[in-house]
Amino acid sequence: MQNIISNFDAISEEIMSQYAGEWIAVVDNKVIAHSKSFKEVYNLAKENYPHKKPLMGKLPENFPTVLSVY
Amino acid sequence: MTFSFKYKPVKLKTGETLYRPLIPITLEGEEKIDVLAMLDSGSDITIIPEELAEVLGVEYKKDNIIYGISREPVDAKEGKIYVKFGKGNEFYSFEIPILVPTGKLDLPIIIGRAGFFNQFKIIFIESERRIEFKRLEPFQIKYN
């Protein structure tokens, strides 16, 4: 389970800012794919790193947001 | 035992830096997928995008409606999913209810209160830009 933590720790301010609003896949602490589509990024990660478990993230936008839902 | 995650910084278009409470969590369905999610104490329930729910093979129990801050209703389907969450030597698995918006609602994964916040004592330490979690004892967990 440490893989998920190290991939999470690798998501820096630079990554959060560069890919704001996009899905990213992080494998071995590096962003290996990004797109507006979850499936596109997930499938790329599975194809190119079949034995690795990517951390998938839809990064929040780079402007203030209110997300609460009820 | 407690564990914590630091807020994630993002540089805004204005040049300012904003720090957000994001956590790593594993969603377990037909596939087990590690995801980055926003921890949102203001959301009643967890929200998962439809594309992700499809890959996880979520089984839906009923239809529902999501209301956001704008009060515009969005159609959604309601289901449940297992999650695994923790850090270090502490990982916990449990089931949470989810809503999957079927309309066009472009949101990150939001971990809301139902089924998650009752599992831990959660402290948002804004001054240190981190979230601290302490797992509750089974007798302390309330399910309603």
PDB file of C-alpha atoms in Angstrom:
ATOM      1  CA  MET A   1       0.000   0.000   0.000  1.00  0.00           C
ATOM      2  CA  GLN A   2       2.999   2.326   0.213  1.00  0.00           C
ATOM      3  CA  ASN A   3       2.847   2.766  -3.568  1.00  0.00           C
ATOM      4  CA  ILE A   4      -0.280   4.894  -3.283  1.00  0.00           C
ATOM      5  CA  ILE A   5       1.357   7.082  -0.641  1.00  0.00           C
ATOM      6  CA  SER A   6       4.568   7.680  -2.586  1.00  0.00           C
ATOM      7  CA  ASN A   7       2.588   8.488  -5.758  1.00  0.00           C
ATOM      8  CA  PHE A   8       0.439  10.879  -3.709  1.00  0.00           C
ATOM      9  CA  ASP A   9       3.500  12.550  -2.177  1.00  0.00           C
ATOM     10  CA  ALA A  10       4.939  13.042  -5.682  1.00  0.00           C
ATOM     11  CA  ILE A  11       2.046  15.330  -6.701  1.00  0.00           C
ATOM     12  CA  SER A  12       3.738  18.697  -6.338  1.00  0.00           C
ATOM     13  CA  GLU A  13       2.528  22.278  -6.642  1.00  0.00           C
ATOM     14  CA  GLU A  14       3.973  22.305 -10.146  1.00  0.00           C
ATOM     15  CA  ILE A  15       1.916  19.232 -11.142  1.00  0.00           C
ATOM     16  CA  MET A  16      -1.228  20.549  -9.420  1.00  0.00           C
ATOM     17  CA  SER A  17      -0.859  23.821 -11.325  1.00  0.00           C
ATOM     18  CA  GLN A  18       0.266  22.467 -14.713  1.00  0.00           C
ATOM     19  CA  TYR A  19      -2.553  19.898 -15.000  1.00  0.00           C
ATOM     20  CA  ALA A  20      -5.312  21.766 -13.109  1.00  0.00           C
ATOM     21  CA  GLY A  21      -8.730  20.611 -14.326  1.00  0.00           C
ATOM     22  CA  GLU A  22      -7.339  17.463 -15.980  1.00  0.00           C
ATOM     23  CA  TRP A  23      -7.118  13.789 -15.074  1.00  0.00           C
ATOM     24  CA  ILE A  24      -3.594  12.583 -14.420  1.00  0.00           C
ATOM     25  CA  ALA A  25      -2.080   9.136 -13.875  1.00  0.00           C
ATOM     26  CA  VAL A  26       0.955   8.882 -11.580  1.00  0.00           C
ATOM     27  CA  VAL A  27       3.194   5.809 -11.824  1.00  0.00           C
ATOM     28  CA  ASP A  28       6.509   5.454  -9.974  1.00  0.00           C
ATOM     29  CA  ASN A  29       6.077   9.011  -8.678  1.00  0.00           C
ATOM     30  CA  LYS A  30       5.820  10.518 -12.184  1.00  0.00           C
ATOM     31  CA  VAL A  31       2.906  11.831 -14.252  1.00  0.00           C
ATOM     32  CA  ILE A  32       2.734   9.411 -17.187  1.00  0.00           C
ATOM     33  CA  ALA A  33      -0.524  10.610 -18.816  1.00  0.00           C
ATOM     34  CA  HIS A  34      -2.972  13.505 -18.641  1.00  0.00           C
ATOM     35  CA  SER A  35      -6.231  14.347 -20.399  1.00  0.00           C
ATOM     36  CA  LYS A  36      -9.748  15.651 -19.779  1.00  0.00           C
ATOM     37  CA  SER A  37     -10.965  12.041 -20.078  1.00  0.00           C
ATOM     38  CA  PHE A  38     -10.588   9.570 -17.205  1.00  0.00           C
ATOM     39  CA  LYS A  39     -10.804   6.541 -19.493  1.00  0.00           C
ATOM     40  CA  GLU A  40      -8.171   7.857 -21.877  1.00  0.00           C
ATOM     41  CA  VAL A  41      -5.674   8.407 -19.071  1.00  0.00           C
ATOM     42  CA  TYR A  42      -6.511   5.140 -17.287  1.00  0.00           C
ATOM     43  CA  ASN A  43      -6.245   3.072 -20.459  1.00  0.00           C
ATOM     44  CA  LEU A  44      -2.896   4.686 -21.368  1.00  0.00           C
ATOM     45  CA  ALA A  45      -1.558   3.878 -17.904  1.00  0.00           C
ATOM     46  CA  LYS A  46      -2.762   0.263 -18.139  1.00  0.00           C
ATOM     47  CA  GLU A  47      -1.334  -0.179 -21.643  1.00  0.00           C
ATOM     48  CA  ASN A  48       2.068   1.325 -20.945  1.00  0.00           C
ATOM     49  CA  TYR A  49       2.502   0.109 -17.354  1.00  0.00           C
ATOM     50  CA  PRO A  50       0.498  -3.163 -17.211  1.00  0.00           C
ATOM     51  CA  HIS A  51       2.149  -4.350 -13.990  1.00  0.00           C
ATOM     52  CA  LYS A  52       1.894  -1.058 -12.129  1.00  0.00           C
ATOM     53  CA  LYS A  53      -1.006   0.456 -10.235  1.00  0.00           C
ATOM     54  CA  PRO A  54      -1.430   4.119 -11.186  1.00  0.00           C
ATOM     55  CA  LEU A  55      -2.738   6.806  -8.872  1.00  0.00           C
ATOM     56  CA  MET A  56      -5.562   8.504 -10.801  1.00  0.00           C
ATOM     57  CA  GLY A  57      -6.545  12.060 -10.008  1.00  0.00           C
ATOM     58  CA  LYS A  58      -8.913  14.662 -11.399  1.00  0.00           C
ATOM     59  CA  LEU A  59      -7.062  17.760 -10.302  1.00  0.00           C
ATOM     60  CA  PRO A  60      -9.149  20.688  -9.071  1.00  0.00           C
ATOM     61  CA  GLU A  61      -9.251  23.825 -11.211  1.00  0.00           C
ATOM     62  CA  ASN A  62      -6.724  26.607 -10.640  1.00  0.00           C
ATOM     63  CA  PHE A  63      -9.355  29.078  -9.486  1.00  0.00           C
ATOM     64  CA  PRO A  64     -11.278  29.140  -6.204  1.00  0.00           C
ATOM     65  CA  THR A  65     -14.153  26.630  -6.157  1.00  0.00           C
ATOM     66  CA  VAL A  66     -16.979  25.646  -3.829  1.00  0.00           C
ATOM     67  CA  LEU A  67     -17.685  21.955  -4.201  1.00  0.00           C
ATOM     68  CA  SER A  68     -20.096  21.057  -1.431  1.00  0.00           C
ATOM     69  CA  VAL A  69     -23.050  18.946  -2.502  1.00  0.00           C
ATOM     70  CA  TYR A  70     -26.175  17.865  -0.679  1.00  0.00           C
TER      71      TYR A  70
ATOM     72  CA  MET B   1      -2.645   6.044  16.389  1.00  0.00           C
ATOM     73  CA  THR B   2      -3.047   8.996  14.091  1.00  0.00           C
ATOM     74  CA  PHE B   3      -1.879   9.721  10.589  1.00  0.00           C
ATOM     75  CA  SER B   4      -2.082  12.831   8.440  1.00  0.00           C
ATOM     76  CA  PHE B   5      -1.856  14.156   4.917  1.00  0.00           C
ATOM     77  CA  LYS B   6      -0.569  17.572   3.936  1.00  0.00           C
ATOM     78  CA  TYR B   7      -2.793  19.855   1.863  1.00  0.00           C
ATOM     79  CA  LYS B   8      -1.822  20.064  -1.803  1.00  0.00           C
ATOM     80  CA  PRO B   9      -0.827  23.500  -3.132  1.00  0.00           C
ATOM     81  CA  VAL B  10      -1.952  24.862  -6.489  1.00  0.00           C
ATOM     82  CA  LYS B  11      -0.930  28.143  -8.066  1.00  0.00           C
ATOM     83  CA  LEU B  12      -4.004  30.111  -9.094  1.00  0.00           C
ATOM     84  CA  LYS B  13      -4.350  32.136 -12.271  1.00  0.00           C
ATOM     85  CA  THR B  14      -3.992  35.232 -10.070  1.00  0.00           C
ATOM     86  CA  GLY B  15      -0.534  34.072  -8.966  1.00  0.00           C
ATOM     87  CA  GLU B  16      -1.649  33.239  -5.419  1.00  0.00           C
ATOM     88  CA  THR B  17      -1.156  29.766  -3.976  1.00  0.00           C
ATOM     89  CA  LEU B  18      -4.180  27.878  -2.617  1.00  0.00           C
ATOM     90  CA  TYR B  19      -3.884  24.773  -0.411  1.00  0.00           C
ATOM     91  CA  ARG B  20      -6.502  22.028  -0.704  1.00  0.00           C
ATOM     92  CA  PRO B  21      -7.363  19.003   1.468  1.00  0.00           C
ATOM     93  CA  LEU B  22      -6.728  16.113  -0.922  1.00  0.00           C
ATOM     94  CA  ILE B  23      -6.219  12.491   0.136  1.00  0.00           C
ATOM     95  CA  PRO B  24      -5.133   9.240  -1.526  1.00  0.00           C
ATOM     96  CA  ILE B  25      -7.761   6.490  -1.321  1.00  0.00           C
ATOM     97  CA  THR B  26      -8.381   3.164  -3.083  1.00  0.00           C
ATOM     98  CA  LEU B  27     -11.808   2.489  -4.607  1.00  0.00           C
ATOM     99  CA  GLU B  28     -12.569  -1.217  -4.803  1.00  0.00           C
ATOM    100  CA  GLY B  29     -15.007  -2.622  -7.338  1.00  0.00           C
ATOM    101  CA  GLU B  30     -14.383  -4.912 -10.304  1.00  0.00           C
ATOM    102  CA  GLU B  31     -10.995  -3.173 -10.341  1.00  0.00           C
ATOM    103  CA  LYS B  32      -9.097  -1.597  -7.461  1.00  0.00           C
ATOM    104  CA  ILE B  33      -8.151   1.947  -8.405  1.00  0.00           C
ATOM    105  CA  ASP B  34      -5.973   4.335  -6.387  1.00  0.00           C
ATOM    106  CA  VAL B  35      -7.351   7.850  -6.643  1.00  0.00           C
ATOM    107  CA  LEU B  36      -6.709  11.371  -5.463  1.00  0.00           C
ATOM    108  CA  ALA B  37      -9.850  12.778  -3.829  1.00  0.00           C
ATOM    109  CA  MET B  38     -11.007  16.002  -2.244  1.00  0.00           C
ATOM    110  CA  LEU B  39     -12.064  15.577   1.382  1.00  0.00           C
ATOM    111  CA  ASP B  40     -15.143  17.782   1.765  1.00  0.00           C
ATOM    112  CA  SER B  41     -16.825  18.097   5.149  1.00  0.00           C
ATOM    113  CA  GLY B  42     -19.530  20.210   3.515  1.00  0.00           C
ATOM    114  CA  SER B  43     -20.657  17.413   1.186  1.00  0.00           C
ATOM    115  CA  ASP B  44     -23.271  15.040   2.527  1.00  0.00           C
ATOM    116  CA  ILE B  45     -22.085  12.134   0.396  1.00  0.00           C
ATOM    117  CA  THR B  46     -19.222  10.966  -1.827  1.00  0.00           C
ATOM    118  CA  ILE B  47     -19.352  11.865  -5.533  1.00  0.00           C
ATOM    119  CA  ILE B  48     -17.630   9.760  -8.179  1.00  0.00           C
ATOM    120  CA  PRO B  49     -17.528  10.672 -11.904  1.00  0.00           C
ATOM    121  CA  GLU B  50     -19.523   8.389 -14.202  1.00  0.00           C
ATOM    122  CA  GLU B  51     -16.519   7.210 -16.285  1.00  0.00           C
ATOM    123  CA  LEU B  52     -14.743   6.016 -13.147  1.00  0.00           C
ATOM    124  CA  ALA B  53     -17.886   4.350 -11.781  1.00  0.00           C
ATOM    125  CA  GLU B  54     -18.226   2.406 -15.053  1.00  0.00           C
ATOM    126  CA  VAL B  55     -14.710   0.993 -14.765  1.00  0.00           C
ATOM    127  CA  LEU B  56     -15.361   0.086 -11.130  1.00  0.00           C
ATOM    128  CA  GLY B  57     -18.599  -1.696 -12.124  1.00  0.00           C
ATOM    129  CA  VAL B  58     -20.700   0.138  -9.561  1.00  0.00           C
ATOM    130  CA  GLU B  59     -24.151  -1.396  -9.083  1.00  0.00           C
ATOM    131  CA  TYR B  60     -26.815   1.222  -8.641  1.00  0.00           C
ATOM    132  CA  LYS B  61     -29.615   0.918  -6.085  1.00  0.00           C
ATOM    133  CA  LYS B  62     -31.756   3.904  -7.035  1.00  0.00           C
ATOM    134  CA  ASP B  63     -31.893   7.290  -8.733  1.00  0.00           C
ATOM    135  CA  ASN B  64     -31.205  10.475  -6.818  1.00  0.00           C
ATOM    136  CA  ILE B  65     -30.541  14.166  -7.356  1.00  0.00           C
ATOM    137  CA  ILE B  66     -27.457  16.212  -6.440  1.00  0.00           C
ATOM    138  CA  TYR B  67     -27.769  19.835  -5.398  1.00  0.00           C
ATOM    139  CA  GLY B  68     -24.626  21.951  -5.383  1.00  0.00           C
ATOM    140  CA  ILE B  69     -24.005  25.421  -4.065  1.00  0.00           C
ATOM    141  CA  SER B  70     -25.901  26.859  -7.065  1.00  0.00           C
ATOM    142  CA  ARG B  71     -28.957  24.704  -6.152  1.00  0.00           C
ATOM    143  CA  GLU B  72     -29.196  23.537  -9.774  1.00  0.00           C
ATOM    144  CA  PRO B  73     -30.348  19.886  -9.576  1.00  0.00           C
ATOM    145  CA  VAL B  74     -28.255  17.236 -11.355  1.00  0.00           C
ATOM    146  CA  ASP B  75     -29.530  13.701 -11.945  1.00  0.00           C
ATOM    147  CA  ALA B  76     -27.485  11.021 -10.242  1.00  0.00           C
ATOM    148  CA  LYS B  77     -27.459   7.314  -9.483  1.00  0.00           C
ATOM    149  CA  GLU B  78     -26.900   6.000  -5.982  1.00  0.00           C
ATOM    150  CA  GLY B  79     -24.783   2.986  -5.072  1.00  0.00           C
ATOM    151  CA  LYS B  80     -22.165   1.734  -2.651  1.00  0.00           C
ATOM    152  CA  ILE B  81     -18.474   0.990  -2.941  1.00  0.00           C
ATOM    153  CA  TYR B  82     -15.696  -0.369  -0.768  1.00  0.00           C
ATOM    154  CA  VAL B  83     -12.753   1.904  -0.043  1.00  0.00           C
ATOM    155  CA  LYS B  84      -9.333   1.299   1.484  1.00  0.00           C
ATOM    156  CA  PHE B  85      -7.768   4.252   3.247  1.00  0.00           C
ATOM    157  CA  GLY B  86      -4.841   4.880   5.567  1.00  0.00           C
ATOM    158  CA  LYS B  87      -1.110   5.371   5.812  1.00  0.00           C
ATOM    159  CA  GLY B  88       1.953   3.513   7.076  1.00  0.00           C
ATOM    160  CA  ASN B  89       0.848   0.426   8.984  1.00  0.00           C
ATOM    161  CA  GLU B  90      -2.716   1.636   9.256  1.00  0.00           C
ATOM    162  CA  PHE B  91      -5.091   0.845   6.399  1.00  0.00           C
ATOM    163  CA  TYR B  92      -8.828   0.387   6.828  1.00  0.00           C
ATOM    164  CA  SER B  93     -11.463  -1.031   4.470  1.00  0.00           C
ATOM    165  CA  PHE B  94     -15.122  -0.159   4.698  1.00  0.00           C
ATOM    166  CA  GLU B  95     -18.148   0.509   2.513  1.00  0.00           C
ATOM    167  CA  ILE B  96     -19.469   3.987   1.731  1.00  0.00           C
ATOM    168  CA  PRO B  97     -22.526   5.234  -0.168  1.00  0.00           C
ATOM    169  CA  ILE B  98     -21.821   7.162  -3.377  1.00  0.00           C
ATOM    170  CA  LEU B  99     -23.624   9.297  -5.911  1.00  0.00           C
ATOM    171  CA  VAL B 100     -22.659   9.206  -9.577  1.00  0.00           C
ATOM    172  CA  PRO B 101     -23.871  12.265 -11.534  1.00  0.00           C
ATOM    173  CA  THR B 102     -25.301  11.299 -14.921  1.00  0.00           C
ATOM    174  CA  GLY B 103     -25.501  14.831 -16.261  1.00  0.00           C
ATOM    175  CA  LYS B 104     -22.521  16.911 -17.252  1.00  0.00           C
ATOM    176  CA  LEU B 105     -20.955  17.720 -13.892  1.00  0.00           C
ATOM    177  CA  ASP B 106     -17.215  18.095 -14.205  1.00  0.00           C
ATOM    178  CA  LEU B 107     -16.040  17.496 -10.651  1.00  0.00           C
ATOM    179  CA  PRO B 108     -13.041  15.883  -8.983  1.00  0.00           C
ATOM    180  CA  ILE B 109     -13.725  12.889  -6.775  1.00  0.00           C
ATOM    181  CA  ILE B 110     -15.298  14.236  -3.586  1.00  0.00           C
ATOM    182  CA  ILE B 111     -15.220  12.250  -0.366  1.00  0.00           C
ATOM    183  CA  GLY B 112     -18.246  13.425   1.591  1.00  0.00           C
ATOM    184  CA  ARG B 113     -19.372  12.684   5.124  1.00  0.00           C
ATOM    185  CA  ALA B 114     -21.708   9.679   4.774  1.00  0.00           C
ATOM    186  CA  GLY B 115     -19.937   6.470   5.672  1.00  0.00           C
ATOM    187  CA  PHE B 116     -16.476   8.072   5.835  1.00  0.00           C
ATOM    188  CA  PHE B 117     -16.419  10.827   8.452  1.00  0.00           C
ATOM    189  CA  ASN B 118     -18.031   8.510  11.026  1.00  0.00           C
ATOM    190  CA  GLN B 119     -15.041   6.135  10.779  1.00  0.00           C
ATOM    191  CA  PHE B 120     -12.434   8.618  12.046  1.00  0.00           C
ATOM    192  CA  LYS B 121     -11.866  11.611  14.229  1.00  0.00           C
ATOM    193  CA  ILE B 122     -10.876  14.100  11.507  1.00  0.00           C
ATOM    194  CA  ILE B 123      -9.163  17.409  12.210  1.00  0.00           C
ATOM    195  CA  PHE B 124      -8.521  19.984   9.492  1.00  0.00           C
ATOM    196  CA  ILE B 125      -5.448  21.777  10.873  1.00  0.00           C
ATOM    197  CA  GLU B 126      -5.565  24.794   8.604  1.00  0.00           C
ATOM    198  CA  SER B 127      -2.607  26.534  10.300  1.00  0.00           C
ATOM    199  CA  GLU B 128      -0.376  23.530   9.484  1.00  0.00           C
ATOM    200  CA  ARG B 129      -2.093  22.793   6.152  1.00  0.00           C
ATOM    201  CA  ARG B 130      -2.757  19.160   6.966  1.00  0.00           C
ATOM    202  CA  ILE B 131      -5.610  16.809   7.839  1.00  0.00           C
ATOM    203  CA  GLU B 132      -5.218  14.480  10.781  1.00  0.00           C
ATOM    204  CA  PHE B 133      -7.085  11.172  11.090  1.00  0.00           C
ATOM    205  CA  LYS B 134      -7.601   8.998  14.141  1.00  0.00           C
ATOM    206  CA  ARG B 135      -9.492   5.772  13.607  1.00  0.00           C
ATOM    207  CA  LEU B 136     -12.434   5.402  15.962  1.00  0.00           C
ATOM    208  CA  GLU B 137     -12.945   2.250  17.998  1.00  0.00           C
ATOM    209  CA  PRO B 138     -15.758   0.077  16.627  1.00  0.00           C
ATOM    210  CA  PHE B 139     -18.060   0.974  19.543  1.00  0.00           C
ATOM    211  CA  GLN B 140     -17.573   4.695  18.726  1.00  0.00           C
ATOM    212  CA  ILE B 141     -18.701   4.395  15.108  1.00  0.00           C
ATOM    213  CA  LYS B 142     -22.260   5.530  14.475  1.00  0.00           C
ATOM    214  CA  TYR B 143     -23.861   4.412  11.238  1.00  0.00           C
ATOM    215  CA  ASN B 144     -26.831   6.791  11.145  1.00  0.00           C
TER     216      ASN B 144
END
